[in-house]
XYZ file of C-alpha atoms in Angstrom:
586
model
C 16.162 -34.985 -56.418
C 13.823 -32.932 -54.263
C 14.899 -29.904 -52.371
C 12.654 -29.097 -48.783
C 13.007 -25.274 -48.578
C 11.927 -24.040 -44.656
C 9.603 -21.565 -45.012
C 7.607 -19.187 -42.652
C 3.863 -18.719 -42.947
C 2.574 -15.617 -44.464
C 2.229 -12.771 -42.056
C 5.633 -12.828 -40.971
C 7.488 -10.439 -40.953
C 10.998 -12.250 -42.629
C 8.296 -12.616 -45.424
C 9.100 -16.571 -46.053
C 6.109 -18.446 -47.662
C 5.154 -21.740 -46.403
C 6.881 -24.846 -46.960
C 7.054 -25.740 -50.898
C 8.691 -28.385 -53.130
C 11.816 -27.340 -55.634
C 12.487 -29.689 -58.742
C 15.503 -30.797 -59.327
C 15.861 -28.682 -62.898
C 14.830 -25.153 -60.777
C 17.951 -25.968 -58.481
C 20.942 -24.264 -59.789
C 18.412 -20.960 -60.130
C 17.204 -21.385 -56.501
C 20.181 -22.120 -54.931
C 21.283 -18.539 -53.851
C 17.633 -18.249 -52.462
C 17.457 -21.080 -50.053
C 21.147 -19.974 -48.992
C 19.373 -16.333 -48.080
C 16.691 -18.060 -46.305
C 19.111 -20.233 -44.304
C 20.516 -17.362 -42.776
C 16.905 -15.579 -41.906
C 15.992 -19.127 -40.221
C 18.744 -19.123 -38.272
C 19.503 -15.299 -36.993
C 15.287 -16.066 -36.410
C 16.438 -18.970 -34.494
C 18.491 -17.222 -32.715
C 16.174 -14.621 -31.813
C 13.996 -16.726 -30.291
C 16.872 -18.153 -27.913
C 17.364 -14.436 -26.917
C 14.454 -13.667 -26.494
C 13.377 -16.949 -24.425
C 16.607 -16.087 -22.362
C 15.924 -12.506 -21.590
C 12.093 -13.385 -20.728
C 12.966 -16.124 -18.353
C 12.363 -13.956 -15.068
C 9.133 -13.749 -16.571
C 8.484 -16.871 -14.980
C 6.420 -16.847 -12.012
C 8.430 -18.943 -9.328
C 6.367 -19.990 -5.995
C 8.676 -22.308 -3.565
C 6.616 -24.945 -4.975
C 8.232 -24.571 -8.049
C 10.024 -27.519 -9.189
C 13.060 -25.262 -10.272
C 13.322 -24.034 -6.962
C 12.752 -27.551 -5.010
C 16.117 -28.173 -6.602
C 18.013 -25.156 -5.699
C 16.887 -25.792 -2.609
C 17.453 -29.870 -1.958
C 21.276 -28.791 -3.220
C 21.576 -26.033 -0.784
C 20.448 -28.379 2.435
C 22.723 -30.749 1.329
C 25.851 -28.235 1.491
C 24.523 -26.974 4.747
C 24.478 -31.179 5.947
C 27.473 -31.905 4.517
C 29.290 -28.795 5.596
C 32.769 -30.111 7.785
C 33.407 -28.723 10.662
C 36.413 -26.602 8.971
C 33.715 -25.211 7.309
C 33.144 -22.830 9.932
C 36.076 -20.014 9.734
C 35.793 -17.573 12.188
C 36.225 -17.963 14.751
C 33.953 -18.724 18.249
C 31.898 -15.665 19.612
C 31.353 -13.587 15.861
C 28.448 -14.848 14.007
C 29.807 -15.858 11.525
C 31.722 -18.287 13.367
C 31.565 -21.485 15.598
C 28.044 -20.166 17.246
C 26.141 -17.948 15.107
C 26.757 -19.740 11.904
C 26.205 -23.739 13.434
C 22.662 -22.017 14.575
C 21.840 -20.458 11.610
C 22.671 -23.334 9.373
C 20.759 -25.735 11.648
C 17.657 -23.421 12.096
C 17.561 -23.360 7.625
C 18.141 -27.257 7.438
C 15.362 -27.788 10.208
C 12.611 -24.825 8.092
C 13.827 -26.459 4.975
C 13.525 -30.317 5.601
C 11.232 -30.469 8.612
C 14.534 -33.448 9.762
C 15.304 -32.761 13.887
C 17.250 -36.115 13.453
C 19.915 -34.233 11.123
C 24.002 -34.064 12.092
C 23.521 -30.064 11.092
C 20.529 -30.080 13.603
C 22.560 -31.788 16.290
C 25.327 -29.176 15.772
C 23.046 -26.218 16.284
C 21.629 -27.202 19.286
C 24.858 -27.931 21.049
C 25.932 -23.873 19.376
C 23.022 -23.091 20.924
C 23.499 -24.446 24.397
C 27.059 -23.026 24.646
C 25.466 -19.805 23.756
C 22.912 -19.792 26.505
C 25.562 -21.356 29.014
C 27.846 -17.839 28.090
C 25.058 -16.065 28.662
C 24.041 -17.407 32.182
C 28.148 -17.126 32.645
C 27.682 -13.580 32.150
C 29.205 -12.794 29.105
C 28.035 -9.713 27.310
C 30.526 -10.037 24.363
C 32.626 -7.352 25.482
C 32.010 -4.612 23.072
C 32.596 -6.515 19.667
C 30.723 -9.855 19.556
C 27.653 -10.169 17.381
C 25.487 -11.755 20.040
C 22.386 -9.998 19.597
C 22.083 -11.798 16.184
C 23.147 -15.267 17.775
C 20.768 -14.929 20.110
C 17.348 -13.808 17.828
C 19.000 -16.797 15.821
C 19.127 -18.541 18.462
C 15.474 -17.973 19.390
C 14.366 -18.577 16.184
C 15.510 -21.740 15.874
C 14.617 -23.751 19.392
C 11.583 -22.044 19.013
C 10.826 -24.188 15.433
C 12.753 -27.138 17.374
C 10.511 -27.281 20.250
C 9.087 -24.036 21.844
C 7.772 -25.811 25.279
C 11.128 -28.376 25.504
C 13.139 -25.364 25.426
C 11.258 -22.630 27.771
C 14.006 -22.504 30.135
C 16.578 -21.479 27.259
C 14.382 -19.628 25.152
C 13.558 -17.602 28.335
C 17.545 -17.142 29.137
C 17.476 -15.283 25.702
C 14.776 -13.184 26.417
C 16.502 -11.580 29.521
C 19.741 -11.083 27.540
C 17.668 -9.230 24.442
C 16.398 -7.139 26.878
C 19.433 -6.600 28.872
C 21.367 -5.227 25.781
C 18.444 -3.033 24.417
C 19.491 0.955 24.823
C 18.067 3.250 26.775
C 16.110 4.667 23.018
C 14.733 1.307 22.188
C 17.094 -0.097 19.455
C 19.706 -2.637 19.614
C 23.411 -2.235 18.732
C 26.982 -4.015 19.736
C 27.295 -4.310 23.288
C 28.697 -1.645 24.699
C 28.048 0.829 22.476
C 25.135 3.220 22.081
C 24.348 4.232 18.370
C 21.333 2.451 17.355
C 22.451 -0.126 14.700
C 19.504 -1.187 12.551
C 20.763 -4.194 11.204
C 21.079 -5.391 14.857
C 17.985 -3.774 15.808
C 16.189 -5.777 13.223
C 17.239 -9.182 15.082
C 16.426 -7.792 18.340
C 12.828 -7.173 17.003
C 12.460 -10.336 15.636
C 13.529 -12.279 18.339
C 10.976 -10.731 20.399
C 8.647 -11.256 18.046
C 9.223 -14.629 18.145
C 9.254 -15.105 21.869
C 6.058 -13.403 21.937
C 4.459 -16.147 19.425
C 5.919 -18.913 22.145
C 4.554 -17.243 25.101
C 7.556 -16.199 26.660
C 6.236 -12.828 29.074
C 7.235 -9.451 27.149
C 8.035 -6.175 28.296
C 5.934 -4.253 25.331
C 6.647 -0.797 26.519
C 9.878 -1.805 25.641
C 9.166 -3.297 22.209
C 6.992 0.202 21.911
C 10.001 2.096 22.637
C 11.880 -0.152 19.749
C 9.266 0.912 17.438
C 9.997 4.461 17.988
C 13.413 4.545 17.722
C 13.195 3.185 14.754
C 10.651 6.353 13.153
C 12.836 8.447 14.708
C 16.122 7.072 13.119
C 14.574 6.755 9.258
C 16.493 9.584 7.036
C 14.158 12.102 5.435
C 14.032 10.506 1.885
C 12.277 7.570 3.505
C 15.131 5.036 3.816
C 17.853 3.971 6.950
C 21.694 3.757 7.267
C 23.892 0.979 9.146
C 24.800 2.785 12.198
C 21.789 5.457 12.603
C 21.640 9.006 14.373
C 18.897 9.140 16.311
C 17.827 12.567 16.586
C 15.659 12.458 19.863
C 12.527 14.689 20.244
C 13.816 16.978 17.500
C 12.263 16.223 13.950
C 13.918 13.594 11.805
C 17.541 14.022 9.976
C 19.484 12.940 6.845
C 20.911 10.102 7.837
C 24.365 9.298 5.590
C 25.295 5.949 3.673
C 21.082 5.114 3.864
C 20.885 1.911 1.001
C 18.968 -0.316 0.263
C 19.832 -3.309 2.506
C 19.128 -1.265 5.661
C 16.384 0.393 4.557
C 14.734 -2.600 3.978
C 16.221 -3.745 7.736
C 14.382 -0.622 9.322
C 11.289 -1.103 7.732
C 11.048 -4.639 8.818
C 11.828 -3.711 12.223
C 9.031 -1.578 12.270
C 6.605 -3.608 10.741
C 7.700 -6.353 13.067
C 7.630 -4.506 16.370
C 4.201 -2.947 14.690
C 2.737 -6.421 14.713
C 3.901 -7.586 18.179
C 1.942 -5.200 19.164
C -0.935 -6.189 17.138
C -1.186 -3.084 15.271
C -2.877 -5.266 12.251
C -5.208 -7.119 14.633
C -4.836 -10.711 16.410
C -3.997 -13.393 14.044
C -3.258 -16.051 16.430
C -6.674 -16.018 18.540
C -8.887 -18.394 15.260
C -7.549 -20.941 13.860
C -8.665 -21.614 10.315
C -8.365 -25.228 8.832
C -5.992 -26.461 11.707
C -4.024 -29.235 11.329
C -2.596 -29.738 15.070
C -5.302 -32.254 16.020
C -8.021 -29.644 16.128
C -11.976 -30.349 14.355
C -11.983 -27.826 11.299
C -15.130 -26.432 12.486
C -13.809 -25.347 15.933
C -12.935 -22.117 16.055
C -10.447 -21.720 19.025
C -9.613 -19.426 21.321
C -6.063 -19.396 22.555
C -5.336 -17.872 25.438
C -2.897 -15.291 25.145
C -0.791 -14.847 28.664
C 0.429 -11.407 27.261
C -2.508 -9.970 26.539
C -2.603 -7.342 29.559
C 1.189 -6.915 29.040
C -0.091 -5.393 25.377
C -2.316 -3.343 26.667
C -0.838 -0.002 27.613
C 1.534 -0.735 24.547
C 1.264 0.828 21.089
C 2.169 2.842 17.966
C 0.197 5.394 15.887
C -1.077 2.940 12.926
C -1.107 6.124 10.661
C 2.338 7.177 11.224
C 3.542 3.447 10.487
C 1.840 3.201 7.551
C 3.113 6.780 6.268
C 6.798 5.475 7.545
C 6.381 2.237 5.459
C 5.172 4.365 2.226
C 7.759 6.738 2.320
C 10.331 3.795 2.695
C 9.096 2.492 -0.348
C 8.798 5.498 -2.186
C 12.906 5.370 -1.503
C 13.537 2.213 -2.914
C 12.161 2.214 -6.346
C 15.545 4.205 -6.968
C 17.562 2.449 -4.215
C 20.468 0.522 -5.342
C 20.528 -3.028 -4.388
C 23.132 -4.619 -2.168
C 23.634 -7.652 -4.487
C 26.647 -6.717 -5.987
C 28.185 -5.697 -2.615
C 29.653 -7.379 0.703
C 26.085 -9.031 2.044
C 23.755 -10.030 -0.876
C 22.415 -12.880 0.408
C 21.912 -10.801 3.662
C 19.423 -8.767 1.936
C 17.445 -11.457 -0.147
C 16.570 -12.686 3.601
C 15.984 -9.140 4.761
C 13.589 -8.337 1.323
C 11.971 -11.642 1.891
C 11.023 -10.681 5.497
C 10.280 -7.100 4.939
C 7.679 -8.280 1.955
C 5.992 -11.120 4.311
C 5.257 -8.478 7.086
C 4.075 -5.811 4.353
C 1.527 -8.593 3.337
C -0.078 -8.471 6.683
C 0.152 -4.934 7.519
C -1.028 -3.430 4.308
C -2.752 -6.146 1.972
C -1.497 -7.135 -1.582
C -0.776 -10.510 -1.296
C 0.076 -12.525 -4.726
C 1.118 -16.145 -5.183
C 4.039 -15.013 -7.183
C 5.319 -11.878 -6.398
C 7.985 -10.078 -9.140
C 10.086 -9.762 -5.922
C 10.258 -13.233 -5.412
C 10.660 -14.476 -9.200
C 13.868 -12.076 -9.448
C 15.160 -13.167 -6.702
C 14.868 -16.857 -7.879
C 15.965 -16.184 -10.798
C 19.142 -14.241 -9.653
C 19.919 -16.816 -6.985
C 19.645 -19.587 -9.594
C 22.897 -18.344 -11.294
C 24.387 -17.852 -8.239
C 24.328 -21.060 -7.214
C 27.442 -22.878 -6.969
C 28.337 -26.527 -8.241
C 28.297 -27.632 -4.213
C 25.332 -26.351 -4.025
C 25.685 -23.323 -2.074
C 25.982 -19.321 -2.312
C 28.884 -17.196 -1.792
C 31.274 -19.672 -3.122
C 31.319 -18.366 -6.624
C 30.004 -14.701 -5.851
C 31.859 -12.501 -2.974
C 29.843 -12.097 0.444
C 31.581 -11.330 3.691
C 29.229 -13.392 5.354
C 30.722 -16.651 3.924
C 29.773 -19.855 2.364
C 27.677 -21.221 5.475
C 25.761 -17.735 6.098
C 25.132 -17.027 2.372
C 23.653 -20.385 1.406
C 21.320 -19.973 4.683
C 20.068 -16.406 3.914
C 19.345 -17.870 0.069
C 17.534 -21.047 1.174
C 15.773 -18.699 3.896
C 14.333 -16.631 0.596
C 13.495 -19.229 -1.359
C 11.442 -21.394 1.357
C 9.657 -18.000 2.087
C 10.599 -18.894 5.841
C 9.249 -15.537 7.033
C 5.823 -16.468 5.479
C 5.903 -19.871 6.610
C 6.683 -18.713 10.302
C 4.090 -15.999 10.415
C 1.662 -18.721 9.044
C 2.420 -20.873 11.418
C 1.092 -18.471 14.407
C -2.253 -18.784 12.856
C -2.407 -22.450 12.847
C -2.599 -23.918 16.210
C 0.708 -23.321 17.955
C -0.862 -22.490 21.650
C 1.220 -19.830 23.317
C 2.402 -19.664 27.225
C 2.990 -22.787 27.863
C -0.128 -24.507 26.614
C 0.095 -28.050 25.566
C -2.220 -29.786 23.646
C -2.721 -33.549 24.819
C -0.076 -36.100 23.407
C -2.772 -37.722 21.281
C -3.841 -34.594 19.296
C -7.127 -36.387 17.491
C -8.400 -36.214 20.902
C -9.604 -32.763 21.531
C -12.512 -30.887 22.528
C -12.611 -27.023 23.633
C -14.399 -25.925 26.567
C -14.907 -22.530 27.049
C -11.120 -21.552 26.853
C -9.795 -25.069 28.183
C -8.787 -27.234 25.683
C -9.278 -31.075 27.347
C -7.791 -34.044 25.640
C -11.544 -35.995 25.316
C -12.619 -37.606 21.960
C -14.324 -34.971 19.918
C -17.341 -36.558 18.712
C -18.734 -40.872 19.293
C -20.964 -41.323 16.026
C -17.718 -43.548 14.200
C -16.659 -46.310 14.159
C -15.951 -48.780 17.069
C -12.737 -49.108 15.748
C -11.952 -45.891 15.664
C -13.017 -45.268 19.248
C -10.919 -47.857 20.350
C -7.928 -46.574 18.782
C -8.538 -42.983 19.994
C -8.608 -44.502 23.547
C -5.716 -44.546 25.709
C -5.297 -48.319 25.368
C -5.619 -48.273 21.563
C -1.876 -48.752 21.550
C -2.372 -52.531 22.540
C -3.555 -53.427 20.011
C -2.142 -56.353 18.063
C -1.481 -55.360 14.275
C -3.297 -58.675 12.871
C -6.247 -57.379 14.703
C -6.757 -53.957 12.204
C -9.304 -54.649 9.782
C -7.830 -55.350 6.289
C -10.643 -53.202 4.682
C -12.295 -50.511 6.475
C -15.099 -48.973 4.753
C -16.305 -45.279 4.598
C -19.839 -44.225 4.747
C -21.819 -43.354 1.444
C -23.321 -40.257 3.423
C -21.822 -37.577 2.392
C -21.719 -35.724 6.167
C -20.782 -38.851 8.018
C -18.091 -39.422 5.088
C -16.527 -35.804 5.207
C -16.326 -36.527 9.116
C -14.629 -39.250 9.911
C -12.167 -38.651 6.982
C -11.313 -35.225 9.102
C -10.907 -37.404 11.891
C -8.775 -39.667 9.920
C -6.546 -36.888 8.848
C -6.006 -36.335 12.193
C -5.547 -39.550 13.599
C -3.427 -39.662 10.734
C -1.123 -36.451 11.097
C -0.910 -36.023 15.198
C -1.526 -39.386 17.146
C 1.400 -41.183 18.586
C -0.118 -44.592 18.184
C 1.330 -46.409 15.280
C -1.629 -48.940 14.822
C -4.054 -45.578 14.831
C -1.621 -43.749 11.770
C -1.540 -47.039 9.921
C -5.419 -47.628 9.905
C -5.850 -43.824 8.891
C -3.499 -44.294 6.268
C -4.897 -47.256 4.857
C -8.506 -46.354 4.728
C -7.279 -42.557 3.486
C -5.448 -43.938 0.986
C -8.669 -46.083 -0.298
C -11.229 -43.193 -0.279
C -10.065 -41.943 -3.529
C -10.227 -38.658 -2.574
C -8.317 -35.581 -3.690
C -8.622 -33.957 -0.407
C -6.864 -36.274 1.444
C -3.541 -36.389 -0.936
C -1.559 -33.667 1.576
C -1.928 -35.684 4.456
C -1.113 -38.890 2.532
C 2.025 -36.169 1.166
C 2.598 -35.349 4.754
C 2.693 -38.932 5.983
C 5.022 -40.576 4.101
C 7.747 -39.282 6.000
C 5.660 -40.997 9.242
C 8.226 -43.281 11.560
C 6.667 -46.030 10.971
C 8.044 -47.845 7.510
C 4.115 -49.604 7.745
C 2.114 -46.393 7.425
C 4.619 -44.847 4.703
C 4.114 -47.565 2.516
C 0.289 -47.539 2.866
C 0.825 -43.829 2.151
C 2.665 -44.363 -0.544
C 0.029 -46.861 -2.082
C -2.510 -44.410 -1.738
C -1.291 -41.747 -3.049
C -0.619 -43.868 -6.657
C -4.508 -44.994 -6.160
C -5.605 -41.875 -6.025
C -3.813 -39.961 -8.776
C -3.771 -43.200 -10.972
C -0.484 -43.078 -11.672
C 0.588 -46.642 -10.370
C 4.149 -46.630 -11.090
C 4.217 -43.391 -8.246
C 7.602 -41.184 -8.505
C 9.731 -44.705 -7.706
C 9.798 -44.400 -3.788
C 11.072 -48.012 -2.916
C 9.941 -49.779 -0.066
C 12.776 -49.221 1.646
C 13.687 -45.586 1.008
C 16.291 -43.612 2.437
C 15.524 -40.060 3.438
C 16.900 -38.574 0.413
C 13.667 -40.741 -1.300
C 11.664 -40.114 0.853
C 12.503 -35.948 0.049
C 12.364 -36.867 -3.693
C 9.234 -39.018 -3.316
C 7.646 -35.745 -1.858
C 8.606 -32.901 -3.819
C 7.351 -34.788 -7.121
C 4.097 -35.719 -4.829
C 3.929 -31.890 -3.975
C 4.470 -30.662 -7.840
C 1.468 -33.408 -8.964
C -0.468 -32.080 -6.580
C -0.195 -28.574 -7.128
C -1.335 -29.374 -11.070
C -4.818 -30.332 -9.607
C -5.096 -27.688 -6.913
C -2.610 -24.704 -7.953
C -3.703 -22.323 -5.187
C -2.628 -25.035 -2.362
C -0.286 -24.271 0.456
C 2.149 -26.975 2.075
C 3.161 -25.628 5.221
C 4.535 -28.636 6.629
């Protein structure tokens, strides 16, 4: 009989010896030491499961992360699924009928990138009531939360559809200003202390309206800014309901925590960029995707420009207000084991994403972010959603949003997006988007360039749309020079991602998706969600050519949306194993 004995290699420090043979006569005397050595294996064993355990966070988490795909997927699908009982407050608080039908619609929609959704549908009927009350004249009387349902509000028809919704998105911006104080910050109606979790919705719905175009009053968001230096406590941090101490110097604020603190700060580094204290983001668009060439540079024009003007806020003294802040909250406490956790992950995740533009620093995967993932992970309840298994007065609806908000980096993702082609005061770019050329300031919906294709003129042409389907070619063929090559598949990618022609989006999809080209594998990503089955498929196609892995990640030819999610995320996570430092924005 022979006798394997598991031993370590020399050097460690249990001092086992490497793996060795025991005859059967040396048994009875070695019995007692392989019985020792049992237990060092397994206490060493179960070392390294502690160990592995403890250094989990250690992980660096991006929202590309597969990990956090999932968390995600599960929380939209609570939010979808989410019966109309579901909502327990009742109408006019925001965590009721209103505020929490908008907020959970406005998550699904930054999430998913699905308008078509039931949860989508629900918002924007929360959200019409809400501006209906509003033109009715109701100012809450005192108690309602409508300040937040209404930056909520803004925030999400402005990701549904800034231009369809001017008229309501402009409703909003009258009432934000109408229930501003007389210092600059926001508060319940009715009331007058300067409430900075408020105040930090008030900001960021102007914010946002100024990023649509809506006309802004910036002495006003000015005056916002300083109330909000002049209501920070003097060890750097804020409280809920602040004392704002006029033209006297500032005061110790009592109850400042964490949660608020990081609410102040944001509002300040939000109002601070309204006013463009960091510079003009939105004026050059790098690498556009909205049917602009690459190489254009464009100019948008900016229809608040002159409103900006007389409007700002000493850069040093928000810098010094931001450092001080964060001096505070090394030692703060956090709100996570309190009444609004998921309120704050929201509120961090903002606070860090305006930080990155105001003073630098920006990682792929911040120790912020990785915590938070990691906390939210076990937080996560078998349904899928937050603040079923873990108390938050905000409820189920509100918690899971605020998580999914963090974990999408929907701050980031919205700040990104003003630097990427949205045109502001009422611009519109042509319906066909690959047909755009800038003139001075004008932006004219003429082809960009004629050295292509025929075919591809003729689909770029207002009557490209006639075109029979049997009359595509069945194999289009790039050019072997490299310029011409790199050009028309830029104007493929855009015929691909913005025209409204479906026999245009299936040729680009079919000749993308034989160029064998790594570049081209986000738009291929990007289009197989397209509304035409046709141009899926042929995304779908290329996108196994390309990578070589033929079998795909077992889209069907018929998917449903949930596939068509799936199909993507594992499409995403390949993709981010060739190019790592990629961002999908869509």
């Amino acid at each position: 009989m022979l006798v394997f004995v598991s031993e370590r290699e020399s050097g460690c420090d249990c001092g086992v010896a490497p793996l060795s043979w025991v005859e059967p006569n040396q048994f009875w005397v070695n019995t007692m030491f392989i019985q020792q050595r049992v237990q060092v294996i397994a206490l060493a064993i179960a070392f390294v499961g502690i160990h592995l355990a403890a250094s989990s966070s250690a992980l660096a988490y991006t929202p590309d992360d597969p990990n956090v795909r999932r968390m995600v997927d599960r929380g939209t699908q609570y939010l979808a699924s989410a019966s109309k009982e579901s909502y327990r407050f009742s109408p006019g608080s925001f965590n009721g009928y209103l505020g929490e039908k908008i907020l959970a619609a406005y998550t699904y929609l930054k999430a998913t990138g699905d308008s078509s959704a039931d949860v989508v549908s629900r918002g924007l009927g929360a959200a019409k009531i809400l501006v209906r009350n509003i033109k009715d004249g109701d100012k809450g009387g005192g108690v309602s939360k409508e300040v937040y349902e209404s930056a909520v509000g803004v925030m999400f028809l402005a990701e549904l559809g800034s231009e369809q919704y001017q008229d309501e998105l402009k409703t909003l911006a009258d009432f934000v200003y109408d229930v501003q104080y007389s210092n600059g910050g926001f508060g319940y109606v009715g009331e007058k202390t300067t409430d900075i979790s408020q105040t930090q919705y008030g900001v960021l719905a102007i914010w946002t309206l100024d990023h649509v175009g809506i006309p802004m009053e910036y002495e006003r968001v000015k005056k916002c800014g300083e109330a909000i230096l002049r209501t920070q406590s003097t060890n750097g941090g804020w409280n809920y309901q602040a004392r704002d101490p006029g033209r006297g110097p500032r005061v110790t604020q009592s109850g400042v925590n964490r949660g608020m603190s990081l609410a102040g700060a944001s509002s300040l580094l939000i109002a601070s960029d309204a006013l463009r204290l960091w510079g003009d983001k939105t004026k050059k668009v790098e690498n556009q995707w909205d049917g602009m060439p690459d190489a254009v540079k464009v100019y948008v024009p900016d229809s608040n420009a002159k409103r900006r003007q007389s409007a700002t806020l000493p850069r040093e003294v928000v810098v010094r207000s931001i450092s001080n802040c964060d001096e505070y909250l090394k030692s703060a406490k956090s709100d996570h084991g309190h009444h609004y956790p998921y309120y704050e992950y929201y509120t961090l995740e903002r606070y860090e994403s305006f930080k990155e533009i105001a003073l630098g620093g920006e990682t792929k995967s911040p120790a912020w972010y990785t915590s938070g993932v990691d906390e939210l992970r076990s937080e996560q309840s078998d349904e899928g959603a937050w603040g079923l298994t873990k108390r938050s007065d905000n409820g189920s609806i509100c918690a899971t949003s605020f998580a999914i908000l963090f974990l999408i980096r929907s701050t980031k993702k919205s700040i990104a997006a003003t630097s990427s082609g949205t045109l502001a005061g009422g611009w519109k770019l042509p319906s066909d988007t690959t047909k755009i050329r800038v003139d001075g300031t004008q932006i004219k919906g003429e082809p960009v360039a004629t050295a292509v294709t025929d075919l591809l003129d003729i689909l770029e042409e207002d009557g490209g749309g006639d075109l029979e389907g049997k009359s595509l070619p069945e194999n289009m063929v790039l050019p072997t020079n490299p310029r011409q090559r790199a050009a028309q598949i830029e104007r493929l990618q855009r015929l691909l991602r913005g025209s409204q022609q479906w026999q245009a989006r299936r040729v680009a999809a079919r000749v993308l998706g034989q160029s064998d080209e790594m570049r081209v594998v986000p738009t291929l990503i990007y289009a197989l969600s397209d509304p035409d089955s046709q141009v899926k498929l042929f995304a779908r196609d290329g996108l196994r050519f390309i990578s070589r892995k033929f079998e795909g990640f077992g889209m069907p030819s018929k998917p449903s949306y949930a596939d068509l999610r799936k199909a993507q995320n594992a499409w995403r996570e390949w993709y981010l194993t060739m190019e790592p430092g990629h961002v999908f924005l869509e």
